[in-house]
PDB file of C-alpha atoms in Angstrom:
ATOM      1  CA  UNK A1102      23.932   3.355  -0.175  1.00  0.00           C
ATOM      2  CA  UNK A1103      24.863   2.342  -3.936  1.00  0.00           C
ATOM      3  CA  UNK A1104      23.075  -1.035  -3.360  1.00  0.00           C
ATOM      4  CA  UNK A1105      19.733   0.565  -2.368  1.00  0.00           C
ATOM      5  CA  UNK A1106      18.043   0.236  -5.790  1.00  0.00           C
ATOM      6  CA  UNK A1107      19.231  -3.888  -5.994  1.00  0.00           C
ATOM      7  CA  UNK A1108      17.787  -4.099  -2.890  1.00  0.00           C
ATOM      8  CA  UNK A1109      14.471  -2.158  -3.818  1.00  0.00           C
ATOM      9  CA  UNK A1110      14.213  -4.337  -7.434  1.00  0.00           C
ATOM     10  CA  UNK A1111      14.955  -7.683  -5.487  1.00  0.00           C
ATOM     11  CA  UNK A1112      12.114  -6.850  -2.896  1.00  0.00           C
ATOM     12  CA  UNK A1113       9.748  -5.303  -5.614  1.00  0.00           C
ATOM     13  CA  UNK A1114      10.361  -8.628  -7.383  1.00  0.00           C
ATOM     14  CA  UNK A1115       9.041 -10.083  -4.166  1.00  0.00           C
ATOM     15  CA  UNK A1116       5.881  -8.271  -3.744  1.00  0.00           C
ATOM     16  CA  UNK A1117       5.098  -8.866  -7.711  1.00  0.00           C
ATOM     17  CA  UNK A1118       5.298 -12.360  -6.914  1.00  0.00           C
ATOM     18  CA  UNK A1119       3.212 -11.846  -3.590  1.00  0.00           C
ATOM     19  CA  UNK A1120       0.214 -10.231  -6.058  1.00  0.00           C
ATOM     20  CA  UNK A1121       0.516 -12.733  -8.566  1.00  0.00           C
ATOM     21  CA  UNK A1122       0.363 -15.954  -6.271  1.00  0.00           C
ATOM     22  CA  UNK A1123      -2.950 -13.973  -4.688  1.00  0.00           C
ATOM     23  CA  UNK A1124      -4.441 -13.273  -8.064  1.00  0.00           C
ATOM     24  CA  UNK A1125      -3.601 -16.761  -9.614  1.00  0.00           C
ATOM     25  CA  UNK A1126      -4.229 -18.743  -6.393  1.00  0.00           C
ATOM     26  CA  UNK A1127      -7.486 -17.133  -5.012  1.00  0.00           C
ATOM     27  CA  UNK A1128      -8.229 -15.023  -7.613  1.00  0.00           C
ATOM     28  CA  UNK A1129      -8.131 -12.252  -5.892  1.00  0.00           C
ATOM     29  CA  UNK A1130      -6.474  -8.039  -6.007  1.00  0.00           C
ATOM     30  CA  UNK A1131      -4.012  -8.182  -3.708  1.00  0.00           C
ATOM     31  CA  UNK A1132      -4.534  -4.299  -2.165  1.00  0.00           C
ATOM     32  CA  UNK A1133      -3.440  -4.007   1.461  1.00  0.00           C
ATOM     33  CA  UNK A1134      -5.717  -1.816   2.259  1.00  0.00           C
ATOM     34  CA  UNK A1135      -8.703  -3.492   1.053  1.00  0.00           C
ATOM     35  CA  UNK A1136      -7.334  -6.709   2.641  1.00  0.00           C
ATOM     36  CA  UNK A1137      -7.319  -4.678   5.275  1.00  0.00           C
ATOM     37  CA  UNK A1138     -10.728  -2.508   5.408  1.00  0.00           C
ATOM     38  CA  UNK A1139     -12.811  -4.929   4.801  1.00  0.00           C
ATOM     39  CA  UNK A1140     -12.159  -7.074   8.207  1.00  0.00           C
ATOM     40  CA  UNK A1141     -13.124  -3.389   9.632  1.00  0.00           C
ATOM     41  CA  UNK A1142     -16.328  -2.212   8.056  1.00  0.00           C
ATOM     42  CA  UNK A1143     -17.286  -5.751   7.521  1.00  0.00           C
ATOM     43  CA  UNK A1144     -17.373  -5.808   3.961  1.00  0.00           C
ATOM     44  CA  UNK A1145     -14.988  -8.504   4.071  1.00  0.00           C
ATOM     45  CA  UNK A1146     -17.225 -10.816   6.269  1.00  0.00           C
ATOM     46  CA  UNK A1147     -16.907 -14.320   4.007  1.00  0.00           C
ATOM     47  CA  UNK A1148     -13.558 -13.858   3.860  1.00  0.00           C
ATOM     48  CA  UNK A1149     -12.108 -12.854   6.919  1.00  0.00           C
ATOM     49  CA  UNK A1150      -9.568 -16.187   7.565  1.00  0.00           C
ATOM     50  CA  UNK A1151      -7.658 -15.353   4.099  1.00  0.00           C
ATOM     51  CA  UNK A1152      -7.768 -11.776   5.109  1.00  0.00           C
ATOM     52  CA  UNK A1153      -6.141 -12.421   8.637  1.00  0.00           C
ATOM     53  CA  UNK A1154      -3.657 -14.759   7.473  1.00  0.00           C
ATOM     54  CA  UNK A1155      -2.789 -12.920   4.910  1.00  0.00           C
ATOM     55  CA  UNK A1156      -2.111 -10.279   7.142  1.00  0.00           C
ATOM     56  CA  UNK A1157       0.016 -12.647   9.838  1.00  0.00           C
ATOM     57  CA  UNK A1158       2.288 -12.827   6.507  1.00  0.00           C
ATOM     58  CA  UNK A1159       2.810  -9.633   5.912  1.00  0.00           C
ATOM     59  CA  UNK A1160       3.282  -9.014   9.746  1.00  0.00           C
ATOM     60  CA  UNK A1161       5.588 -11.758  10.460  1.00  0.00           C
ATOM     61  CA  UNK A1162       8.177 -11.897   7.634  1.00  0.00           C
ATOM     62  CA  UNK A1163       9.709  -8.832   8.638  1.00  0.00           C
ATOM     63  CA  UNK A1164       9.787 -10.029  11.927  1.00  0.00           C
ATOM     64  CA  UNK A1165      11.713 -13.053  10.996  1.00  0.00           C
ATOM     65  CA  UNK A1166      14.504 -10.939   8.484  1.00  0.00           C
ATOM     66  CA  UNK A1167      15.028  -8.549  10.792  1.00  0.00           C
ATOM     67  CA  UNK A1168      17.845 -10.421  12.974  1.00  0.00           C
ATOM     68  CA  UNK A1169      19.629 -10.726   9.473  1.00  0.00           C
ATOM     69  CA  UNK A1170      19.897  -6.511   8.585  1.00  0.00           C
ATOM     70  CA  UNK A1171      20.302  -5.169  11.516  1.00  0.00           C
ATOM     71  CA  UNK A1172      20.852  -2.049  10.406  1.00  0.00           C
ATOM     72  CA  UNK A1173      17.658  -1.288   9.108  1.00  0.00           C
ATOM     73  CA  UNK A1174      15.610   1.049  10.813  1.00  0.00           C
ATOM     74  CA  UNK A1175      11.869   2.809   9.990  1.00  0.00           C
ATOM     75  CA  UNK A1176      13.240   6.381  10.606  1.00  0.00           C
ATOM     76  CA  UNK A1177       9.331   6.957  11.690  1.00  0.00           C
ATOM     77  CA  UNK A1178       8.241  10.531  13.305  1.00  0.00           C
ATOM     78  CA  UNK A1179       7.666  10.121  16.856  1.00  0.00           C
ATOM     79  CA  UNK A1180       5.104  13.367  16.839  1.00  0.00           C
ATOM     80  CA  UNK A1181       2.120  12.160  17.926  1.00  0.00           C
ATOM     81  CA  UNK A1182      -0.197  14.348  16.221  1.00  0.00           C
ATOM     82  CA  UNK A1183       1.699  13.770  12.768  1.00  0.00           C
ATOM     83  CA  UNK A1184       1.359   9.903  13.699  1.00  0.00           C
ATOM     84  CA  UNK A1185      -2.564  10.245  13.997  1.00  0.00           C
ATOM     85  CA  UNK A1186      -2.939  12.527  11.628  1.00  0.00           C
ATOM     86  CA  UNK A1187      -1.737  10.515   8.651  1.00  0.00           C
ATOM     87  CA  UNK A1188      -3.026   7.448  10.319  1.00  0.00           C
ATOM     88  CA  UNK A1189      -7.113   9.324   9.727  1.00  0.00           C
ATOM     89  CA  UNK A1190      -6.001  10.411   6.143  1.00  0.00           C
ATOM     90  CA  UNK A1191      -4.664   7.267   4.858  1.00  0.00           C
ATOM     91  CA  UNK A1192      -7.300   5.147   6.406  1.00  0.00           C
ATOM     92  CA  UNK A1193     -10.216   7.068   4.968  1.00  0.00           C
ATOM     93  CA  UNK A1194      -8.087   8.272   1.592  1.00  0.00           C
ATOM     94  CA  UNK A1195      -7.367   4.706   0.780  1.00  0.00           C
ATOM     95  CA  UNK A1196     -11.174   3.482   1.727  1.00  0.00           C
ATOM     96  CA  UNK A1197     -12.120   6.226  -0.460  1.00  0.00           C
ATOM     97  CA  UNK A1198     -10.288   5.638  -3.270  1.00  0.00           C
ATOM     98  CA  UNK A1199     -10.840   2.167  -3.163  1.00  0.00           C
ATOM     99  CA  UNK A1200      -6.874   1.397  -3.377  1.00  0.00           C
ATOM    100  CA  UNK A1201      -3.484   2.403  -2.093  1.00  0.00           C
ATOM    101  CA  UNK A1202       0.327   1.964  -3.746  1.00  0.00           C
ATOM    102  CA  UNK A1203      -0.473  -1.803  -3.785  1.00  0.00           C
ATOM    103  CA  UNK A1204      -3.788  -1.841  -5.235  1.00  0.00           C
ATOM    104  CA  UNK A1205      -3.996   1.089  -7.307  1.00  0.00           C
ATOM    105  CA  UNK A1206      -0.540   1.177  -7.745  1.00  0.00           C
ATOM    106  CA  UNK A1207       1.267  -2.395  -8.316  1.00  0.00           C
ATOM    107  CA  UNK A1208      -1.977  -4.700  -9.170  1.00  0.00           C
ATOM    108  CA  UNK A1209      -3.608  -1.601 -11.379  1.00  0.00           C
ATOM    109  CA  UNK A1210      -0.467   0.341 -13.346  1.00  0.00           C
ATOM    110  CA  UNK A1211      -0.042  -3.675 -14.392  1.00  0.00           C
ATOM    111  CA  UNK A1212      -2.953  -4.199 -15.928  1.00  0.00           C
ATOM    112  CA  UNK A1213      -3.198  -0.923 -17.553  1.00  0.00           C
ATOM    113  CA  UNK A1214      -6.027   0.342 -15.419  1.00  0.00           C
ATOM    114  CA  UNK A1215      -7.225   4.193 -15.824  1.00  0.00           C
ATOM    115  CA  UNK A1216      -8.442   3.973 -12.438  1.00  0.00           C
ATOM    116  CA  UNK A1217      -5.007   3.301 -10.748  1.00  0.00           C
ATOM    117  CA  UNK A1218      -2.596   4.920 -13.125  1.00  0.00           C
ATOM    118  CA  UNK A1219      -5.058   8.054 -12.321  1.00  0.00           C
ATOM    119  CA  UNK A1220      -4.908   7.438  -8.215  1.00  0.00           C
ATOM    120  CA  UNK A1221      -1.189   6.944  -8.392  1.00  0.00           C
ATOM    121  CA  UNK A1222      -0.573  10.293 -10.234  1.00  0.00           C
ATOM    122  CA  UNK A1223      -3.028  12.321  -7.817  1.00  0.00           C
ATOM    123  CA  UNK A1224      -1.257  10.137  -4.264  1.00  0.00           C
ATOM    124  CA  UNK A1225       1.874  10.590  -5.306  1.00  0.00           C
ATOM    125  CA  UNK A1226       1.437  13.868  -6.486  1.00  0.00           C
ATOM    126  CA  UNK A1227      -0.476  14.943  -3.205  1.00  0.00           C
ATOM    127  CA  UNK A1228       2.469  13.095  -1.377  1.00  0.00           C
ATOM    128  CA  UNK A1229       5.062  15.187  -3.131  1.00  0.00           C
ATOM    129  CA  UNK A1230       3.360  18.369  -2.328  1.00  0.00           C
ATOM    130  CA  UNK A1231       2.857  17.354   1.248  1.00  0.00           C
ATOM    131  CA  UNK A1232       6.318  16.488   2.051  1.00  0.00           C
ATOM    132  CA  UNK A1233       7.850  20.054   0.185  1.00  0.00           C
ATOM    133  CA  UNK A1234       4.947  22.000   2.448  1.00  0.00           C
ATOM    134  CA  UNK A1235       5.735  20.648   5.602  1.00  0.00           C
ATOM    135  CA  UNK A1236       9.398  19.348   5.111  1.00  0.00           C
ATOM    136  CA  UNK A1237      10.656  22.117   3.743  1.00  0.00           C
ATOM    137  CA  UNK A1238       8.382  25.210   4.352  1.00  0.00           C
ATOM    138  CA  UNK A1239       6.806  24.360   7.408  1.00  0.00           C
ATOM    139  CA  UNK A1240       9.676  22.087   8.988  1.00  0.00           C
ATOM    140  CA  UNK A1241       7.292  19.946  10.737  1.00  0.00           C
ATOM    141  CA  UNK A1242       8.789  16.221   9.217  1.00  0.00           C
TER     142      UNK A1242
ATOM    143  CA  UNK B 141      -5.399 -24.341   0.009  1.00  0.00           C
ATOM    144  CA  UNK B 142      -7.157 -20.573   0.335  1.00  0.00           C
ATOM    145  CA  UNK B 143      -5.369 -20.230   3.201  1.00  0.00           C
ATOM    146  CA  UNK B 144      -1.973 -21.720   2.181  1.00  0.00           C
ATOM    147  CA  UNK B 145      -1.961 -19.324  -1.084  1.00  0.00           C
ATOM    148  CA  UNK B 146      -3.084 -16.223   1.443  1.00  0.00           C
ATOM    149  CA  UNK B 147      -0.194 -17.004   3.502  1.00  0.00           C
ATOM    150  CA  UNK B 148       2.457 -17.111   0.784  1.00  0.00           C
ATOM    151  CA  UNK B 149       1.348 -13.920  -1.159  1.00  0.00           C
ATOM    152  CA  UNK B 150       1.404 -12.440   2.318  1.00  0.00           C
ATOM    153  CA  UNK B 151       4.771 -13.553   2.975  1.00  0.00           C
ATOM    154  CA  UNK B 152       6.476 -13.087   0.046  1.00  0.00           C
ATOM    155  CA  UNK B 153       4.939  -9.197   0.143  1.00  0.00           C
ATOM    156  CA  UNK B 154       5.960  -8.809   3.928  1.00  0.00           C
ATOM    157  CA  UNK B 155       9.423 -10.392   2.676  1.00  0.00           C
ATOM    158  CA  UNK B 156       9.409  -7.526  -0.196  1.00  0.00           C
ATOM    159  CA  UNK B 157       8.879  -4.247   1.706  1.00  0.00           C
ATOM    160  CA  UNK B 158      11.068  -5.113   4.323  1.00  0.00           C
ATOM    161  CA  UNK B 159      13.957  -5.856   1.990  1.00  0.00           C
ATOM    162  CA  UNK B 160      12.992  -3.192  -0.780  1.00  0.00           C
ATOM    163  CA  UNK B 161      13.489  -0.725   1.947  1.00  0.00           C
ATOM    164  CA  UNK B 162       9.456   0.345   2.044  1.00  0.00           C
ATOM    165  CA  UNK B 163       9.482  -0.291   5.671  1.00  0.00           C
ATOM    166  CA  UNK B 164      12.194   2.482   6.054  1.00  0.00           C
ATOM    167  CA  UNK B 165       9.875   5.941   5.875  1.00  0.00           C
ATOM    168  CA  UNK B 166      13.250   7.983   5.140  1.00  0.00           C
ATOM    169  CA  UNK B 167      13.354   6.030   1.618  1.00  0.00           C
ATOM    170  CA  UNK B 168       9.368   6.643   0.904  1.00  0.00           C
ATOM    171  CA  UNK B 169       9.536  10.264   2.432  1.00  0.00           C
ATOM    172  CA  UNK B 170      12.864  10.514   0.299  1.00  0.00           C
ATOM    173  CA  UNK B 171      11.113   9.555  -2.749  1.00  0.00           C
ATOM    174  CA  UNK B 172       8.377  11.856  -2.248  1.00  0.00           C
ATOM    175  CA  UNK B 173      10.686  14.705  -1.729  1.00  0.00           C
ATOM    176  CA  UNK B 174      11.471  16.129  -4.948  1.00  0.00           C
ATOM    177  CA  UNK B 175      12.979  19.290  -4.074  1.00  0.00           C
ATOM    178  CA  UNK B 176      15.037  17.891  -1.618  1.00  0.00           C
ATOM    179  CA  UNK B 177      17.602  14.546  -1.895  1.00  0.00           C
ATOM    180  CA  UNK B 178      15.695  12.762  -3.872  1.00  0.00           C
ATOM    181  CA  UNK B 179      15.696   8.768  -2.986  1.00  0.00           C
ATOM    182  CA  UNK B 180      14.868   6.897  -6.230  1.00  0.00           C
ATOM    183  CA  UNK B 181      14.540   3.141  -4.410  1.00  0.00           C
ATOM    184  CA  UNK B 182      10.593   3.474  -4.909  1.00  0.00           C
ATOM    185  CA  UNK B 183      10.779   3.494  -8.190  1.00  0.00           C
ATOM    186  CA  UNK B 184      12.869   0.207  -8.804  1.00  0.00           C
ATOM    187  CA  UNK B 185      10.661  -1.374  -5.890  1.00  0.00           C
ATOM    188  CA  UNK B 186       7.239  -0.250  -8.063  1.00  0.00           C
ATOM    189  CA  UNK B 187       8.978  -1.399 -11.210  1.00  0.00           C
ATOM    190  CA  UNK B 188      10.313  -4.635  -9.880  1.00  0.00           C
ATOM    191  CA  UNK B 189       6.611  -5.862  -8.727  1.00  0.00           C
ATOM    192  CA  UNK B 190       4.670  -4.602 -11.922  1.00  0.00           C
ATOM    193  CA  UNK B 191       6.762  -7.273 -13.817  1.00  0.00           C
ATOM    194  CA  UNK B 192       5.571 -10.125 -12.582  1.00  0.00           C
ATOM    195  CA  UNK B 193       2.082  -8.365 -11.480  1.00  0.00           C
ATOM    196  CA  UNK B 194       1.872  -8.205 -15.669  1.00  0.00           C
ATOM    197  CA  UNK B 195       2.780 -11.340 -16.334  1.00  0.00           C
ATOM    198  CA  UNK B 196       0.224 -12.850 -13.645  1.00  0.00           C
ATOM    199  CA  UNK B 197      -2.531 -10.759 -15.608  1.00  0.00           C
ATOM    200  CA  UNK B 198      -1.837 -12.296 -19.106  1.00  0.00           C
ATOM    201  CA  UNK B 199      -2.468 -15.510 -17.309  1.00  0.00           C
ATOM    202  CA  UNK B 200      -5.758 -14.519 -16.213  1.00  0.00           C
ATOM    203  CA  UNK B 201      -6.746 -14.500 -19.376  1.00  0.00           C
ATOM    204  CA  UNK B 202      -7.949 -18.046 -19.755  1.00  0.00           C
ATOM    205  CA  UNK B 203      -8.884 -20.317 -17.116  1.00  0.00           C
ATOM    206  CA  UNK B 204      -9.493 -19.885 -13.458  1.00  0.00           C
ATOM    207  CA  UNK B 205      -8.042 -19.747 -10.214  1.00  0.00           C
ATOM    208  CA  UNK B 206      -6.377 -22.557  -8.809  1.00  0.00           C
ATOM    209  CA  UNK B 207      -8.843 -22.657  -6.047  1.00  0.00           C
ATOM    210  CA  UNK B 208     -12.029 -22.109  -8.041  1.00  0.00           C
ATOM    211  CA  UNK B 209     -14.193 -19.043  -8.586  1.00  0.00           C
ATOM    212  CA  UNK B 210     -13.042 -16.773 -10.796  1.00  0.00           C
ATOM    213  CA  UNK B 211     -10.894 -13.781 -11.747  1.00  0.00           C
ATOM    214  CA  UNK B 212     -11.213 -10.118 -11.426  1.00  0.00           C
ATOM    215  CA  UNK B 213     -14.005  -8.140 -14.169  1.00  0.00           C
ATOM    216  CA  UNK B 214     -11.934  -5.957 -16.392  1.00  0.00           C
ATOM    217  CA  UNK B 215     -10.996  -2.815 -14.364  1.00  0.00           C
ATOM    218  CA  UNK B 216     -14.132  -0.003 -14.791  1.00  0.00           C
ATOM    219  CA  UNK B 217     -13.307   2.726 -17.165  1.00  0.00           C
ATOM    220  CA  UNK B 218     -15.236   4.593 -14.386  1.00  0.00           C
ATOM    221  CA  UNK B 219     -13.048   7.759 -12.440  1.00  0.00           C
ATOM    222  CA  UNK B 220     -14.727  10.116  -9.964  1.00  0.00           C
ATOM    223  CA  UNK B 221     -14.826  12.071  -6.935  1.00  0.00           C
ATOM    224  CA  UNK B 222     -14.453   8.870  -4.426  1.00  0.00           C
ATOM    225  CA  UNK B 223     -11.422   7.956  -6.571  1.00  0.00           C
ATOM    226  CA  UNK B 224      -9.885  11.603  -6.764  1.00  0.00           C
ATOM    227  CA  UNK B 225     -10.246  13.436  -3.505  1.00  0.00           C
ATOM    228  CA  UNK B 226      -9.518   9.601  -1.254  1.00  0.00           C
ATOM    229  CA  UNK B 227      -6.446   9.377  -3.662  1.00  0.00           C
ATOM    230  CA  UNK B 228      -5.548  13.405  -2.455  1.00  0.00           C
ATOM    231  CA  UNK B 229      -6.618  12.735   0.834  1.00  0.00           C
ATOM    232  CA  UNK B 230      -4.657   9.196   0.974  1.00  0.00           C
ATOM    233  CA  UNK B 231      -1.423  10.994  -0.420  1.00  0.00           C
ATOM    234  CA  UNK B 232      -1.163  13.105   2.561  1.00  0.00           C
ATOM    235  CA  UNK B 233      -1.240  10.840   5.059  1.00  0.00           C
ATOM    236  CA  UNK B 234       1.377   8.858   2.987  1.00  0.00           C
ATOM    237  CA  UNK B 235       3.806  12.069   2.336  1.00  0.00           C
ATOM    238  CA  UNK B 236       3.311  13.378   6.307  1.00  0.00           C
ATOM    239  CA  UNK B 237       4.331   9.982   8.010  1.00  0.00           C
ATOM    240  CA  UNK B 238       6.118   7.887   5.095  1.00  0.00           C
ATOM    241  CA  UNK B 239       3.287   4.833   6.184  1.00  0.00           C
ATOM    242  CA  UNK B 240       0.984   3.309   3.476  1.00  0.00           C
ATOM    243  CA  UNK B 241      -1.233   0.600   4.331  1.00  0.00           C
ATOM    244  CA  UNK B 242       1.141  -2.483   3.652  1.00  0.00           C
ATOM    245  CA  UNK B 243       4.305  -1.200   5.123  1.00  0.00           C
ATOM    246  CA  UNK B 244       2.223  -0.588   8.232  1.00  0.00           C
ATOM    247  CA  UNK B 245       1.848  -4.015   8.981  1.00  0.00           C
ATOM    248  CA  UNK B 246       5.075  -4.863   7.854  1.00  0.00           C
ATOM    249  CA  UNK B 247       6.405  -2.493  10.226  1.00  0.00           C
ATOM    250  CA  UNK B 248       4.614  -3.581  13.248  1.00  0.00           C
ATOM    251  CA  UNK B 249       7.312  -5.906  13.862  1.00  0.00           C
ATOM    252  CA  UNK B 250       9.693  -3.247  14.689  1.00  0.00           C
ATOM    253  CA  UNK B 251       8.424  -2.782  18.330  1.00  0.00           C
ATOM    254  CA  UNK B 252       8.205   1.198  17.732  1.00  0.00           C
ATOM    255  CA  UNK B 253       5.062   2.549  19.340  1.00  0.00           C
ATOM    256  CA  UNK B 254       4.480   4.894  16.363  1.00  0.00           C
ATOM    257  CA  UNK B 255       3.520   2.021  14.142  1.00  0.00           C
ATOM    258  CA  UNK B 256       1.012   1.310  16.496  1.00  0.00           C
ATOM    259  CA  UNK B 257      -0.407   4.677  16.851  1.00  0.00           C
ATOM    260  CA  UNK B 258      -0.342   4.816  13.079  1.00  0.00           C
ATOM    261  CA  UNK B 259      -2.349   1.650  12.567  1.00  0.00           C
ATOM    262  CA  UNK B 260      -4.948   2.515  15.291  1.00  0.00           C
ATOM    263  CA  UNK B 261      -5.481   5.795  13.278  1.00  0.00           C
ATOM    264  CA  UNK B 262      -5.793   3.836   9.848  1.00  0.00           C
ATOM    265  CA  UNK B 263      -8.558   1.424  11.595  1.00  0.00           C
ATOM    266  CA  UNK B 264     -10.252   4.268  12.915  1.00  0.00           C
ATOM    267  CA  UNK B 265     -10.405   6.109   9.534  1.00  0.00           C
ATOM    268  CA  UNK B 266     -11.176   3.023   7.288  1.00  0.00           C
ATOM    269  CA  UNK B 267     -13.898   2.134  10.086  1.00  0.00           C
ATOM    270  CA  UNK B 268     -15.537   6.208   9.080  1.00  0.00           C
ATOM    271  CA  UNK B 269     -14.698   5.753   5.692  1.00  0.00           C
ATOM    272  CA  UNK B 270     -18.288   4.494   4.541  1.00  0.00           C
ATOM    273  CA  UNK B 271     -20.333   6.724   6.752  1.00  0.00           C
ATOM    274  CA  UNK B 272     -18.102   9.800   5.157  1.00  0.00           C
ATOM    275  CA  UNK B 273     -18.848   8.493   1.572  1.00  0.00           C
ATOM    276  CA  UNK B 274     -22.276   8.469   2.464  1.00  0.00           C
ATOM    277  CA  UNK B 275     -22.595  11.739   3.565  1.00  0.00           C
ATOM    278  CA  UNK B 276     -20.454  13.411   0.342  1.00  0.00           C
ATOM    279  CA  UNK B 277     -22.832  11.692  -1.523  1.00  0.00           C
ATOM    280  CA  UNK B 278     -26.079  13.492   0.303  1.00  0.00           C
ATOM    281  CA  UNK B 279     -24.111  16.897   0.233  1.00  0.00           C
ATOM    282  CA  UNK B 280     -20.864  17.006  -1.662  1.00  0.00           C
ATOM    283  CA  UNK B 281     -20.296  17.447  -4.977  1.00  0.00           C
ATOM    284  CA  UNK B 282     -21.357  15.006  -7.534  1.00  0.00           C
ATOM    285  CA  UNK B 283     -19.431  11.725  -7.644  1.00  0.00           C
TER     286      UNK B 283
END
């Protein structure tokens, strides 16, 4: 669809906006998955209320915009072992790392950060190459 | 007023990768795919939140929070093996199911038991994630 990249700049407007009230409010990163993480190895343990509503947010906005596109879909796999698979490798990559595309990527490229300019390059370049191998070679996804 | 400012960043990024598309893996996985058709939406959707992500950092040059405390330290100079191989490792997972950990969430909302799955998976890693740190650091390579 030609209106795909409006769509994408209108809602990357969005999530800016999302980071910056988080930074300028609470003066915090706002990375998803150390929102996330640290309500489950309890490094987050002063702050778990901002953490969980946070997350409600994030959870229930969709929710509420979906009766308006009803067209969209998630396309996800429905192969189980894919499913768990990437669930292990993004949970402990991101933990890892310390960041993932929000973190690293939107909060870090913005402030010029070596650390997340060089995570984005190696996720998305490990992305690429994961997709080609098992898209394309393997046929699995 | 935490909780209120927690609730609108939370919002308005729910609000953004559903309508950006992020939720959709066929647009991330399409991204990712360079040798296939190549989707460019992520790009305009990374573009479009580093704006005013940049802008909110000039601010945090003076002053504070509006709830107290303070801002973030300058980001460390510091790379490594942590940031490398969970970066590689984190790609993967991203590239095989089209999920990182914000769209996720976002996605719950879609009633598809996959999401679930997925999410259960995530917890489960980020739950191992210290005790595997730990033990690259007693017999991996240096960090």
């Amino acid at each position: 669809m030609e209106a795909d990249w409006i769509w994408g700049l209108v809602g990357g407007l969005l999530i800016g906006s999302g980071g910056a009230v988080y930074l300028l409010g609470n003066g915090r990163i706002m990375g998803a998955s150390g929102i996330i993480g640290g309500l489950v190895d309890g490094s987050g343990r002063g702050t778990v209320g901002e953490r969980l509503i946070f997350l409600a947010g994030v959870f229930v906005l969709p929710l509420l915009l979906l009766p308006l596109f009803p067209e969209a879909d998630t396309h996800l796999t429905t192969n189980p072992a894919v499913l768990v698979a990437a669930g292990l490798l993004v949970g402990i990559g991101t933990r890892l790392a310390n960041g993932c595309t929000s973190g690293h990527g939107v909060c870090g490229i913005s402030r010029l950060s070596l650390r997340g300019i060089v995570a984005t390059v190696f996720y998305i370049g490990a992305g690429a190459l994961t997709v080609v191998l098992f898209r394309h070679l393997l046929g699995v996804i | 007023m935490r909780y209120l400012m927690a609730l609108l960043a939370g919002s308005l990024f729910g609000a953004g990768l559903f309508i950006s598309g992020m939720t959709d893996t066929a647009k991330v996985q399409g991204w990712l795919d360079v040798f296939g058709d190549w989707d460019p939406t992520l790009a305009f959707v990374m573009g479009g939140a580093i704006v005013p992500m940049a802008l909110a950092w000039r601010l945090t040059r003076r002053g504070t929070p509006l709830t107290g405390g303070s801002f973030p330290a300058p980001p460390e100079p510091k790379l490594g093996r942590n940031l490398v191989l969970g970066s590689v490792l984190f790609g993967m997972g991203w590239g095989l199911s089209g999920l990182c950990p914000g769209p996720s969430i976002a996605a719950l909302g879609f009633g598809h038991w996959g999401h679930a799955v997925f999410v259960a998976a995530m917890l489960a890693g980020m739950f191992a994630a210290p005790a595997i740190r730990g033990q690259l650091d007693r017999y991996g390579a240096p960090a």
